[in-house]
Amino acid sequence: MPIIKRQRCGRPKKCRRISLPREDRIFEPLGIAPREMKAVTLSLDELEAMRWVDQLKTSHEAGAKAMGISRQTFGNIIGSARTKIADALINRKAIRIEGGSIHKEEDDESSHSGI
């Protein structure tokens, strides 16, 4: 009898608005050979959420509104991002920033902070 894989049938991820440049970045700790280095991947929407709360000092509600998502989703994104950053800093892992379910906003003075 063949094995049938079941796919999760959740809601598709809603695109998040970001004003950061859409470029992949990587930050690596010093003194670890590249082939021995482990990495965590931070999505662009996680970085954008951190920018709103930790750099711009806005509320979760204001950050969620700016990104076009619910406050609950915004809180989940922030929690995930902070867990990944803490793991990377404590365990000397590289931080790779890439991808995510995003929509790049055109440069707009009200949403751009220069990151």
Short mmCIF file of C-alpha atoms in Angstrom, two decimals:
data_model
loop_
_atom_site.label_atom_id
_atom_site.label_comp_id
_atom_site.label_asym_id
_atom_site.label_seq_id
_atom_site.Cartn_x
_atom_site.Cartn_y
_atom_site.Cartn_z
CA MET A 1 0.00 0.00 0.00
CA PRO A 2 1.54 3.35 -1.00
CA ILE A 3 2.20 5.95 1.67
CA ILE A 4 0.33 9.18 1.06
CA LYS A 5 1.86 12.35 2.45
CA ARG A 6 -0.65 14.79 3.85
CA GLN A 7 -0.02 18.44 3.29
CA ARG A 8 -0.96 21.03 5.86
CA CYS A 9 -3.96 22.97 4.70
CA GLY A 10 -3.46 26.20 6.62
CA ARG A 11 -4.03 29.67 5.38
CA PRO A 12 -1.39 30.99 3.00
CA LYS A 13 1.01 33.53 4.50
CA LYS A 14 -0.05 37.11 3.96
CA CYS A 15 2.59 39.33 2.35
CA ARG A 16 4.17 41.73 4.81
CA ARG A 17 5.08 45.26 3.77
CA ILE A 18 8.70 46.14 4.38
CA SER A 19 10.74 49.23 3.63
CA LEU A 20 14.16 47.59 3.98
CA PRO A 21 16.26 46.89 0.88
CA ARG A 22 15.60 43.40 -0.55
CA GLU A 23 19.12 42.13 -0.31
CA ASP A 24 20.50 39.03 1.34
CA ARG A 25 23.00 39.66 4.12
CA ILE A 26 25.11 37.50 6.39
CA PHE A 27 26.84 38.28 9.68
CA GLU A 28 29.48 35.82 10.87
CA PRO A 29 31.30 35.50 14.18
CA LEU A 30 35.07 35.84 14.03
CA GLY A 31 37.40 32.90 14.59
CA ILE A 32 35.24 30.05 13.29
CA ALA A 33 36.13 28.22 10.09
CA PRO A 34 33.36 28.62 7.46
CA ARG A 35 32.86 24.87 7.05
CA GLU A 36 32.39 24.46 10.84
CA MET A 37 30.04 27.42 11.21
CA LYS A 38 26.35 26.87 11.81
CA ALA A 39 23.83 29.54 10.88
CA VAL A 40 20.35 30.75 11.69
CA THR A 41 18.18 32.31 8.99
CA LEU A 42 16.34 35.52 9.80
CA SER A 43 13.66 36.45 7.27
CA LEU A 44 13.32 40.00 5.98
CA ASP A 45 9.93 40.35 7.70
CA GLU A 46 11.54 39.36 11.02
CA LEU A 47 14.23 41.99 10.50
CA GLU A 48 11.60 44.60 9.59
CA ALA A 49 9.59 43.81 12.74
CA MET A 50 12.73 44.19 14.86
CA ARG A 51 13.42 47.52 13.16
CA TRP A 52 9.96 48.82 14.10
CA VAL A 53 10.13 47.75 17.76
CA ASP A 54 13.81 47.79 18.70
CA GLN A 55 15.22 50.60 16.56
CA LEU A 56 12.25 52.91 16.01
CA LYS A 57 10.77 52.15 19.47
CA THR A 58 7.19 51.83 18.19
CA SER A 59 4.46 49.68 19.72
CA HIS A 60 3.57 46.25 18.38
CA GLU A 61 0.29 47.73 17.20
CA ALA A 62 2.01 50.49 15.18
CA GLY A 63 4.55 48.04 13.72
CA ALA A 64 1.80 45.59 12.76
CA LYS A 65 -0.18 48.35 11.04
CA ALA A 66 2.90 49.51 9.11
CA MET A 67 3.59 45.94 7.94
CA GLY A 68 -0.06 45.22 7.07
CA ILE A 69 -0.47 42.31 9.51
CA SER A 70 -2.30 41.63 12.78
CA ARG A 71 -0.78 42.54 16.13
CA GLN A 72 -0.75 38.84 17.08
CA THR A 73 1.19 37.91 13.93
CA PHE A 74 3.58 40.81 14.55
CA GLY A 75 4.20 39.54 18.10
CA ASN A 76 4.85 36.03 16.79
CA ILE A 77 7.35 37.40 14.24
CA ILE A 78 9.18 39.43 16.91
CA GLY A 79 9.36 36.41 19.23
CA SER A 80 10.77 34.22 16.47
CA ALA A 81 13.33 36.85 15.45
CA ARG A 82 14.58 37.42 19.00
CA THR A 83 14.90 33.67 19.63
CA LYS A 84 17.01 33.30 16.48
CA ILE A 85 19.23 36.30 17.32
CA ALA A 86 19.79 35.05 20.88
CA ASP A 87 20.67 31.56 19.58
CA ALA A 88 23.18 33.03 17.13
CA LEU A 89 24.85 35.31 19.68
CA ILE A 90 25.03 32.74 22.48
CA ASN A 91 26.12 29.81 20.30
CA ARG A 92 28.38 31.79 17.92
CA LYS A 93 26.34 31.07 14.80
CA ALA A 94 26.17 33.11 11.62
CA ILE A 95 23.01 35.14 10.98
CA ARG A 96 21.75 34.87 7.40
CA ILE A 97 19.08 37.41 6.41
CA GLU A 98 17.00 36.42 3.40
CA GLY A 99 13.54 35.75 2.01
CA GLY A 100 10.18 35.78 3.70
CA SER A 101 6.63 36.56 2.62
CA ILE A 102 7.18 40.23 1.80
CA HIS A 103 6.07 43.11 -0.38
CA LYS A 104 8.65 45.88 -0.86
CA GLU A 105 7.16 49.33 -0.45
CA GLU A 106 8.33 52.13 -2.68
CA ASP A 107 10.52 54.64 -0.88
CA ASP A 108 8.19 56.63 1.32
CA GLU A 109 9.41 59.21 3.83
CA SER A 110 6.96 58.01 6.48
CA SER A 111 8.15 54.38 6.41
CA HIS A 112 11.87 54.66 5.66
CA SER A 113 14.42 54.98 8.43
CA GLY A 114 17.67 54.37 6.61
CA ILE A 115 18.57 50.77 7.46
#
